[in-house]
PDB file of C-alpha atoms in Angstrom:
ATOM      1  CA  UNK A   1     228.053 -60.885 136.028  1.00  0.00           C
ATOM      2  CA  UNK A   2     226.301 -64.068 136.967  1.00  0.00           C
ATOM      3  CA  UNK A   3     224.506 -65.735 139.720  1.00  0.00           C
ATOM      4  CA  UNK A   4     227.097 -68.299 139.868  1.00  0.00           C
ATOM      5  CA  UNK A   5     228.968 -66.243 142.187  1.00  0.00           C
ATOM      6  CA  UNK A   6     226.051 -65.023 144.228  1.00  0.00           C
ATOM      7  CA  UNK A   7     222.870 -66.581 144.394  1.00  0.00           C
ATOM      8  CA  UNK A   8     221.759 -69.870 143.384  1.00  0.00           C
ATOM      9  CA  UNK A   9     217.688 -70.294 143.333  1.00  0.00           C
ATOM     10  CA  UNK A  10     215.380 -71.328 145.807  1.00  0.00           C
ATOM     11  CA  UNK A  11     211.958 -70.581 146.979  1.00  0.00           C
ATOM     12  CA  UNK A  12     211.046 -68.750 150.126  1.00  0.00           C
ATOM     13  CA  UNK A  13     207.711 -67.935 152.452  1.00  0.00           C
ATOM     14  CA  UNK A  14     207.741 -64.835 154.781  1.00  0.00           C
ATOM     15  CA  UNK A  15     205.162 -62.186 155.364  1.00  0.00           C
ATOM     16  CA  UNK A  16     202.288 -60.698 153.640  1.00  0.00           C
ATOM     17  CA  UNK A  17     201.347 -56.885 154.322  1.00  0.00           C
ATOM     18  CA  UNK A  18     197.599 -56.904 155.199  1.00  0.00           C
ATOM     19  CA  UNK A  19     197.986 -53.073 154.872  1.00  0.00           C
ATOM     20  CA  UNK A  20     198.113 -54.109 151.288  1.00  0.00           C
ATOM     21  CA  UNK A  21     194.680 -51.883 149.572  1.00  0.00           C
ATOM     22  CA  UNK A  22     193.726 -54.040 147.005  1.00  0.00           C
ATOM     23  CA  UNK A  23     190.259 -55.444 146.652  1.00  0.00           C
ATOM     24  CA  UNK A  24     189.529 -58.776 148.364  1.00  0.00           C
ATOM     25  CA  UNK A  25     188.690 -60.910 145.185  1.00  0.00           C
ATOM     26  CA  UNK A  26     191.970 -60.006 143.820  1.00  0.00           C
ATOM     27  CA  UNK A  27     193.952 -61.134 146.859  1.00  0.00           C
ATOM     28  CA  UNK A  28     192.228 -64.547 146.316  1.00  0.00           C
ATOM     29  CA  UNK A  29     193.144 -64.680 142.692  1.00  0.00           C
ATOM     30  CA  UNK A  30     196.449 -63.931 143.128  1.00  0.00           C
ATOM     31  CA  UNK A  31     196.459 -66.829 145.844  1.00  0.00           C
ATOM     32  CA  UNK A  32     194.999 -69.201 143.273  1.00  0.00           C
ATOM     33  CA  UNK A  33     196.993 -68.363 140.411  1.00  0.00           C
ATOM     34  CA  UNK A  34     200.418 -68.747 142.474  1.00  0.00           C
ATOM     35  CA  UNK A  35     200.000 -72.649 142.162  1.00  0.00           C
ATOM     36  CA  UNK A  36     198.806 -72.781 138.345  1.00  0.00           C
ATOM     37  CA  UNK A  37     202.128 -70.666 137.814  1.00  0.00           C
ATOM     38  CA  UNK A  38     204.333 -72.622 139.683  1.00  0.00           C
ATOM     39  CA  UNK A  39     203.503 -75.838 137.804  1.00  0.00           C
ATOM     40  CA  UNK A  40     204.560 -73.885 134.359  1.00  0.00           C
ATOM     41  CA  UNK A  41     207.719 -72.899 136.753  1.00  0.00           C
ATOM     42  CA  UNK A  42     209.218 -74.966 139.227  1.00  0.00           C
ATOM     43  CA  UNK A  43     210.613 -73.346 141.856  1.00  0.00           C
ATOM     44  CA  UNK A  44     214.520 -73.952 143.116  1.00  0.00           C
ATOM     45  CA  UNK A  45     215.235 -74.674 146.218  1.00  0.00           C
ATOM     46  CA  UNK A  46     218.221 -73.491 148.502  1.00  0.00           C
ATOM     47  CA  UNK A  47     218.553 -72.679 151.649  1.00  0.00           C
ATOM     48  CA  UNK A  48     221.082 -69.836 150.851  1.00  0.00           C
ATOM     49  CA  UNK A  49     218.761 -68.048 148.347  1.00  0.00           C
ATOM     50  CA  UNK A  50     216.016 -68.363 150.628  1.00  0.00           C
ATOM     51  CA  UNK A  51     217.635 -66.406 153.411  1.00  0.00           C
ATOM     52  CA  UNK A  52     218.582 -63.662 150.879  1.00  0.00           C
ATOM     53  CA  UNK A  53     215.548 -63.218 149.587  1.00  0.00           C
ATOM     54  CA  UNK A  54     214.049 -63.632 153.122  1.00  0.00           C
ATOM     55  CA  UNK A  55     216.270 -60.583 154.825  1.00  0.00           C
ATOM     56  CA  UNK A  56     215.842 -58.229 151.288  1.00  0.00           C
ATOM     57  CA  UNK A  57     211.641 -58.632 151.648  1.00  0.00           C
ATOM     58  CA  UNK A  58     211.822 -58.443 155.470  1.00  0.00           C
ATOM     59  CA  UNK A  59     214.232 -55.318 155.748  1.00  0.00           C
ATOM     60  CA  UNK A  60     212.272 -53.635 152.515  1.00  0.00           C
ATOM     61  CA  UNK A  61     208.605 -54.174 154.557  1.00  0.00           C
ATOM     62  CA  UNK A  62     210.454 -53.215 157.832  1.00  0.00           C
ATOM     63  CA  UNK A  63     211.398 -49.785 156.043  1.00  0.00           C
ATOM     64  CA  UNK A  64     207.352 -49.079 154.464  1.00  0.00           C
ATOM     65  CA  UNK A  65     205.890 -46.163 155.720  1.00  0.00           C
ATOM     66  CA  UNK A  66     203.660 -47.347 157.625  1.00  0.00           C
ATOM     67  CA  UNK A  67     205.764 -50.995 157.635  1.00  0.00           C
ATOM     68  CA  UNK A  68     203.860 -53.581 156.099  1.00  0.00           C
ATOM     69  CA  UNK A  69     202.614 -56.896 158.066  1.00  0.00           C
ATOM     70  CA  UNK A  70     201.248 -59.808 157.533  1.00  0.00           C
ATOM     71  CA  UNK A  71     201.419 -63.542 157.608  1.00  0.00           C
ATOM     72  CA  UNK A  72     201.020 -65.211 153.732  1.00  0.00           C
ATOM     73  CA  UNK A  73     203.475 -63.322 152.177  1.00  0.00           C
ATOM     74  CA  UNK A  74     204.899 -66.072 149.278  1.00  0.00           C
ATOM     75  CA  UNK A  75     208.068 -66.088 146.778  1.00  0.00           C
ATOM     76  CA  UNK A  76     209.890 -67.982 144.754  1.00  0.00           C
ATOM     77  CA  UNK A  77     212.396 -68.268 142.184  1.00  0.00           C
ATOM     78  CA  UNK A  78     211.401 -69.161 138.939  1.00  0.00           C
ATOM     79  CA  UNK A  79     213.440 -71.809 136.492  1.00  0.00           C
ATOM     80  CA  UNK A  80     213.551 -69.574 133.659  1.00  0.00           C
ATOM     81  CA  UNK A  81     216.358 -68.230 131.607  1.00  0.00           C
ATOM     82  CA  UNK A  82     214.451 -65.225 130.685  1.00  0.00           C
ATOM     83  CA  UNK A  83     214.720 -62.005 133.320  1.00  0.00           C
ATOM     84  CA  UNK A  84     211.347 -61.549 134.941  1.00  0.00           C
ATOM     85  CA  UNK A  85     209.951 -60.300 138.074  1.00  0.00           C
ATOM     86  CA  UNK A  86     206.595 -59.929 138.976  1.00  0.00           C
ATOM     87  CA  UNK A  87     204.221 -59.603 142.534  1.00  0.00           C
ATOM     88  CA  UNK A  88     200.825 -60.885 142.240  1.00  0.00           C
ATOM     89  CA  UNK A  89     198.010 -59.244 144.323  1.00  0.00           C
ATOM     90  CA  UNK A  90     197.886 -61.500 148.016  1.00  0.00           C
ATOM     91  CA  UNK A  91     201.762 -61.172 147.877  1.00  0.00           C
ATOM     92  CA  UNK A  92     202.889 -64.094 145.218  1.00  0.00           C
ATOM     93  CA  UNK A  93     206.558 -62.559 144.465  1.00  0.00           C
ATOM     94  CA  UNK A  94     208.629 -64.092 141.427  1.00  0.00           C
ATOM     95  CA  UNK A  95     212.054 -63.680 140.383  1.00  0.00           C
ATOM     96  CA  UNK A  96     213.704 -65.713 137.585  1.00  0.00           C
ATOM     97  CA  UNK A  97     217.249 -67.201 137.691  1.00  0.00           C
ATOM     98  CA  UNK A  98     217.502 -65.482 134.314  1.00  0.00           C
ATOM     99  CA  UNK A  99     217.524 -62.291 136.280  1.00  0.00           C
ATOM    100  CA  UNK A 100     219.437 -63.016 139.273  1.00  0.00           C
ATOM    101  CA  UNK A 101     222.221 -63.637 136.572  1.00  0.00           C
ATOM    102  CA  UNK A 102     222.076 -60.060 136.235  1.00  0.00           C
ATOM    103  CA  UNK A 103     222.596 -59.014 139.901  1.00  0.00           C
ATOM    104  CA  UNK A 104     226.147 -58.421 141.486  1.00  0.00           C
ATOM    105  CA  UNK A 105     224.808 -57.841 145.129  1.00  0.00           C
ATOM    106  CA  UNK A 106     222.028 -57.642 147.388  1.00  0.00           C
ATOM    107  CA  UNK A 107     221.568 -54.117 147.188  1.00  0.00           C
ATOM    108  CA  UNK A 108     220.626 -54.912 143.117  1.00  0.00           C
ATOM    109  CA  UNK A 109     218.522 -57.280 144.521  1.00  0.00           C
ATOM    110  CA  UNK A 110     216.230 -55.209 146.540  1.00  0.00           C
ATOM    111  CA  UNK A 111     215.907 -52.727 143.935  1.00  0.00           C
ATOM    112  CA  UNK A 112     214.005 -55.335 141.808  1.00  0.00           C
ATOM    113  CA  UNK A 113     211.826 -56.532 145.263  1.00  0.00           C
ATOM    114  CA  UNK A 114     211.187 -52.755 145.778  1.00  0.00           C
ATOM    115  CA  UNK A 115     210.267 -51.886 142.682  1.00  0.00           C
ATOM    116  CA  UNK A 116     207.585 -54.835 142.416  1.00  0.00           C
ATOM    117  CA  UNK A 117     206.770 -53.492 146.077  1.00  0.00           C
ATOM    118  CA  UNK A 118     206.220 -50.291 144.715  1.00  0.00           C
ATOM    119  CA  UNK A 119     203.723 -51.189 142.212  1.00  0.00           C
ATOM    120  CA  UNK A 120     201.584 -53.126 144.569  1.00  0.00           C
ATOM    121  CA  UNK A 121     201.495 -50.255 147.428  1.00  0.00           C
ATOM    122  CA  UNK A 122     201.328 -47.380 144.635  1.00  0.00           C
ATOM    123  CA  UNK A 123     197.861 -48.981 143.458  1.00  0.00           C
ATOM    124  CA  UNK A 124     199.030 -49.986 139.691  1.00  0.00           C
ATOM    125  CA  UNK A 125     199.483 -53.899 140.311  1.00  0.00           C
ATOM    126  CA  UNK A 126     195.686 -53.759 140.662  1.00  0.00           C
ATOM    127  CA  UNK A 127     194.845 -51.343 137.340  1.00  0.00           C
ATOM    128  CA  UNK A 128     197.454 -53.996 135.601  1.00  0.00           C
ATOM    129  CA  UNK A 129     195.163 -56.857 136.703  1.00  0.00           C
ATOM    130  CA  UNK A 130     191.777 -55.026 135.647  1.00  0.00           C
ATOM    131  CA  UNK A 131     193.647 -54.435 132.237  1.00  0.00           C
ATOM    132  CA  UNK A 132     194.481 -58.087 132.412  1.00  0.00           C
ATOM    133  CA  UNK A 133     190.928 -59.077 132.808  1.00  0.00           C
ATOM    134  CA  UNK A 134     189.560 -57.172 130.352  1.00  0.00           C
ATOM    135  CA  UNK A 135     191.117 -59.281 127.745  1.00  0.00           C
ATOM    136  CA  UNK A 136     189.784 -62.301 129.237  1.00  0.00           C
ATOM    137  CA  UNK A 137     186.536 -64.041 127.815  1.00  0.00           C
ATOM    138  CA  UNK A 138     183.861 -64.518 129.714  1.00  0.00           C
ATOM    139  CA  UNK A 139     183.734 -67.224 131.762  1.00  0.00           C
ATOM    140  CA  UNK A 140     184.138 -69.149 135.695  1.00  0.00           C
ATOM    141  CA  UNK A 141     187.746 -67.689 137.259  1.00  0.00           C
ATOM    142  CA  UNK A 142     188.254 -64.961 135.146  1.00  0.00           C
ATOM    143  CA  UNK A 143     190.309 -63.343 137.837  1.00  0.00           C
ATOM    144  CA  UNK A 144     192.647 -66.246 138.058  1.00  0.00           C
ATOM    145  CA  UNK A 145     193.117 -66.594 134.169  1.00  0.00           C
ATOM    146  CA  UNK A 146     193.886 -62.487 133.966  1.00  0.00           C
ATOM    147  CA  UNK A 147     196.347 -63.069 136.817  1.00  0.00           C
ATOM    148  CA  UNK A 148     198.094 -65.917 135.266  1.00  0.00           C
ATOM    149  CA  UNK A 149     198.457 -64.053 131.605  1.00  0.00           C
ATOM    150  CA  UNK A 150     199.531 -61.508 134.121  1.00  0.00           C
ATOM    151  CA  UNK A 151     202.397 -63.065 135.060  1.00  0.00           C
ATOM    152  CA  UNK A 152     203.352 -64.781 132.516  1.00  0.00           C
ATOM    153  CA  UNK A 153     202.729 -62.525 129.174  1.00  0.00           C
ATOM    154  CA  UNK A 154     204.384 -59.335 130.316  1.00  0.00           C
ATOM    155  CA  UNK A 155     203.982 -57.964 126.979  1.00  0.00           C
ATOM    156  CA  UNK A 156     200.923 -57.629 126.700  1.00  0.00           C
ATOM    157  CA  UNK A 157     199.989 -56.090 129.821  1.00  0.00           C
ATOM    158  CA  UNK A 158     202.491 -53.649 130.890  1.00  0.00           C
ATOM    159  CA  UNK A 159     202.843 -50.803 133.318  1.00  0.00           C
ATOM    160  CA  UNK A 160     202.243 -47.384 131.571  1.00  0.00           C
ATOM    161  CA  UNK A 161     205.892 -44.960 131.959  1.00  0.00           C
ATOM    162  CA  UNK A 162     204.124 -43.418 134.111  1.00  0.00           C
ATOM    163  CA  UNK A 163     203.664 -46.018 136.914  1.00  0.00           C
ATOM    164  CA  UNK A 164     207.329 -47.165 135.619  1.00  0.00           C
ATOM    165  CA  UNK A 165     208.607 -43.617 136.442  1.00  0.00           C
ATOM    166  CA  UNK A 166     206.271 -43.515 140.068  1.00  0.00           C
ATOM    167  CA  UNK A 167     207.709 -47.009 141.324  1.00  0.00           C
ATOM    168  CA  UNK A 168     211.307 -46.495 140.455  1.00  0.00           C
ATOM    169  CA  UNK A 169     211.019 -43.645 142.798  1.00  0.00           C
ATOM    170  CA  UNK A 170     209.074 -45.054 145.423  1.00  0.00           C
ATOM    171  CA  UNK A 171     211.892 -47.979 145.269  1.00  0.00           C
ATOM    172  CA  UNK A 172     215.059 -45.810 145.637  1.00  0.00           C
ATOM    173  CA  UNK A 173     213.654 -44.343 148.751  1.00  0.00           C
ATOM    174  CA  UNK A 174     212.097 -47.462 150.225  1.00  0.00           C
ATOM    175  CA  UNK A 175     215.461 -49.465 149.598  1.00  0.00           C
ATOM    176  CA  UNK A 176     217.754 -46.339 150.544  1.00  0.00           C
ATOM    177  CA  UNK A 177     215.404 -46.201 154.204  1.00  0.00           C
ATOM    178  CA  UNK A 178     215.874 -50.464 154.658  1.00  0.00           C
ATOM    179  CA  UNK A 179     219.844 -49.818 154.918  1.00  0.00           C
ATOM    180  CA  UNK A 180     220.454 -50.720 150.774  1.00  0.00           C
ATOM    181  CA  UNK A 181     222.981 -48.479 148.763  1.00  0.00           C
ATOM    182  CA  UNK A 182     220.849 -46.666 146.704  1.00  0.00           C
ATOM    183  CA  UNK A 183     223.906 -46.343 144.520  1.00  0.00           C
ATOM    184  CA  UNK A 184     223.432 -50.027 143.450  1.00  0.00           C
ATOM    185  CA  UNK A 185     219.854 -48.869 141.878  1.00  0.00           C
ATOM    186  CA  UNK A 186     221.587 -46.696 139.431  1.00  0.00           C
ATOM    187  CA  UNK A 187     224.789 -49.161 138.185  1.00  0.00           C
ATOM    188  CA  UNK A 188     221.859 -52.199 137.790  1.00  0.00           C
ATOM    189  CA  UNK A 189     219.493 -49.822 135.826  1.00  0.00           C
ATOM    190  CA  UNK A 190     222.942 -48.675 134.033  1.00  0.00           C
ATOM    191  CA  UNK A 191     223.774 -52.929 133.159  1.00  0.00           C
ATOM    192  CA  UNK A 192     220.092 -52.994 131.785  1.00  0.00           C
ATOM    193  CA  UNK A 193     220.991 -50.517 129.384  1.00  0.00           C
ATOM    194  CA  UNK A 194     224.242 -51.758 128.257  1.00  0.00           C
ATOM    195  CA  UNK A 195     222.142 -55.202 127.454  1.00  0.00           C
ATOM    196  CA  UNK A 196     218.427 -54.072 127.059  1.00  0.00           C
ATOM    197  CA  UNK A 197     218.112 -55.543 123.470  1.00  0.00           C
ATOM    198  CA  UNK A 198     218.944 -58.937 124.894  1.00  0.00           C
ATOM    199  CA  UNK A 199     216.789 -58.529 127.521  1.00  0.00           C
ATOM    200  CA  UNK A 200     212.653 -59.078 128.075  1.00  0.00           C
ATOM    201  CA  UNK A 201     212.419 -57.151 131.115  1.00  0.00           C
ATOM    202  CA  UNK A 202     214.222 -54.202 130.356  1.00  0.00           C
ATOM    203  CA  UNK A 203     211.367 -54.319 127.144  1.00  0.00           C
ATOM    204  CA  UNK A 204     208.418 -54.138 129.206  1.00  0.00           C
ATOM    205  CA  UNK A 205     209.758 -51.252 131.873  1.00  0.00           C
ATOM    206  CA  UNK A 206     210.837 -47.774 130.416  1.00  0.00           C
ATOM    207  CA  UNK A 207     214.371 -47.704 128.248  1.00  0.00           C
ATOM    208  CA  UNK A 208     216.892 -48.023 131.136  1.00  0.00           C
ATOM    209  CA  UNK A 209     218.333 -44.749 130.007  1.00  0.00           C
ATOM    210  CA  UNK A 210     215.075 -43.060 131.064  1.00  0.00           C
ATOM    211  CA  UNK A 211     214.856 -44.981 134.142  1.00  0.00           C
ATOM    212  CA  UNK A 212     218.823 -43.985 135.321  1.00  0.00           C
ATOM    213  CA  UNK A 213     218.370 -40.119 134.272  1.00  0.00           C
ATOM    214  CA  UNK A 214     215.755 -40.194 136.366  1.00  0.00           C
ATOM    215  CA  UNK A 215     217.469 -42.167 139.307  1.00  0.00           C
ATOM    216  CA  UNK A 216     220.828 -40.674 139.106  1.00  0.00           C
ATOM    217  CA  UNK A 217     219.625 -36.744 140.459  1.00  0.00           C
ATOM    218  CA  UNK A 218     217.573 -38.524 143.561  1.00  0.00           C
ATOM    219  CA  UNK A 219     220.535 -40.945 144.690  1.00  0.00           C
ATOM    220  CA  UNK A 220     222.761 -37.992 146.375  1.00  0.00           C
ATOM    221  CA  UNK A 221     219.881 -36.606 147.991  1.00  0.00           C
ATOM    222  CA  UNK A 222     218.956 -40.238 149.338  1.00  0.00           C
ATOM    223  CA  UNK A 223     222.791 -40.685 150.758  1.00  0.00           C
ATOM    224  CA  UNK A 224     222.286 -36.812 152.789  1.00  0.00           C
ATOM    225  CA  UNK A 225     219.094 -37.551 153.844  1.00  0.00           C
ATOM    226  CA  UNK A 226     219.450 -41.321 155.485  1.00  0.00           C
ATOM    227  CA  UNK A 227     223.054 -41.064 156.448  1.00  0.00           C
ATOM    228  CA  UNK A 228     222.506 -43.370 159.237  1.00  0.00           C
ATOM    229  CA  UNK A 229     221.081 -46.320 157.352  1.00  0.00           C
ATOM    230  CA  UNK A 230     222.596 -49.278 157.967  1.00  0.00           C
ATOM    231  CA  UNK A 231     224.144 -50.386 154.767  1.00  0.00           C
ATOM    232  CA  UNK A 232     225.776 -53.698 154.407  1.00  0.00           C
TER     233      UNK A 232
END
C-alpha cells in the first residue's frame, strides 16, 4: 500500500459548516493555531490531491444531516511521515502523507475525513480542547497554545473509547449516505490492525480490532439501507 500510487500531497480550501456548535472563542483559536501549525508542517501542494480531498469533504458535508455550510472551511496535508489526522475547531483539517501511505482508495479516505467530521459535529472535538486547556499555564492565548498541543501531541490528549466508538459510527453512516463503500471502512480499520504497533494513530484511537468488531455488524445494514448511493 502506498500513496505513490494514489495520492501525492497538497493543500486544499473549501467550505466551513457554520452549523458547526462549538463556542465562538474556540472557532477563533482554531483559526489562529492553523498558521502556528503549518509553520512546524509545511503543507504539499498538488493540484491532484487537492481535488481529492476537495470532492471527499464536499460529498461528506453534502451527505450531513442537516448538510453542513459554510465558507472558511481549511485543509491541508501535512509533511510528516507519522499517520495523523486531526480537525481543529473553525474547520482546520490535517492529514499527514504518513497516512495517506496507508490508503488504497478514496472510499479509505473519507472514512478518516468522516471520522474527524464526526468528532467535531458529535461535540467531543470541543471537550478534547477544554481537556487541552486545562493543561495549559496560565497565561495570554491559552486557547491557541491548548489547540496547538492539540494537534500536535495526540498522546496526551486523546478521545475517550467512548467518543472513539460514537464517531466511528457516525462515520460509516455519514460516508455510506455521501455515495462511499462503507465496505472500505472495515478493510482500512482491518490494515490498522495488521500494523497498529508501527503505527501512532492507531495508538491514540481504540485497538483496531475493537473498532472493526464494531464496524463489521453495521456495514450490511448500511449497503440495504442506502442501496441507491452513488458509489464510485
Amino acid at each position: 500500500m502506498g500513496c505513490g500510487h494514489w495520492l501525492r500531497g497538497a493543500a486544499f480550501v473549501g467550505a466551513l459548516w457554520a452549523s458547526c456548535a462549538l463556542a465562538q472563542d474556540w472557532n477563533a483559536a482554531g483559526a489562529a493555531a492553523w498558521p502556528e501549525i503549518l509553520k512546524q508542517s509545511v503543507p504539499l501542494p498538488d493540484p491532484f490531491l487537492n481535488r481529492e480531498v476537495g470532492t471527499v469533504a464536499i460529498r461528506l458535508m453534502d451527505a450531513a444531516e442537516p448538510p453542513i455550510a459554510g465558507d472558511d472551511w481549511q485543509a491541508a496535508i501535512l509533511d510528516e511521515k507519522e499517520p495523523i489526522a486531526f480537525l481543529l475547531p473553525g474547520g482546520r483539517l490535517a492529514v499527514s502523507v504518513g497516512l495517506f501511505d496507508l490508503l488504497e482508495n478514496q472510499d479509505q479516505l473519507a472514512m478518516i475525513v468522516a471520522h474527524e467530521i464526526a468528532h467535531l459535529m458529535l461535540g467531543h472535538t470541543e471537550t478534547r480542547a477544554q481537556r487541552a486547556l486545562a493543561m495549559q499555564p496560565a497565561g495570554a492565548n491559552r486557547e491557541v497554545a491548548a489547540l496547538t498541543r492539540f494537534a500536535r501531541d495526540q498522546a496526551a490528549t486523546p478521545f475517550t473509547p467512548e467518543e472513539e466508538a460514537a464517531a466511528d459510527t457516525y462515520a460509516v453512516d455519514l460516508l455510506t449516505r455521501g455515495g462511499f463503500d462503507p465496505r472500505e471502512a472495515l478493510a482500512l480499520t482491518q490494515h490498522f490492525g495488521e500494523v497498529e504497533n508501527d503505527l501512532a494513530y492507531a495508538k491514540v484511537h481504540a485497538r483496531p480490532s475493537v473498532r472493526a468488531a464494531a464496524i463489521a455488524p453495521v456495514v450490511p445494514r448500511l449497503m440495504l439501507l442506502y442501496p441507491n448511493a452513488e458509489r464510485r
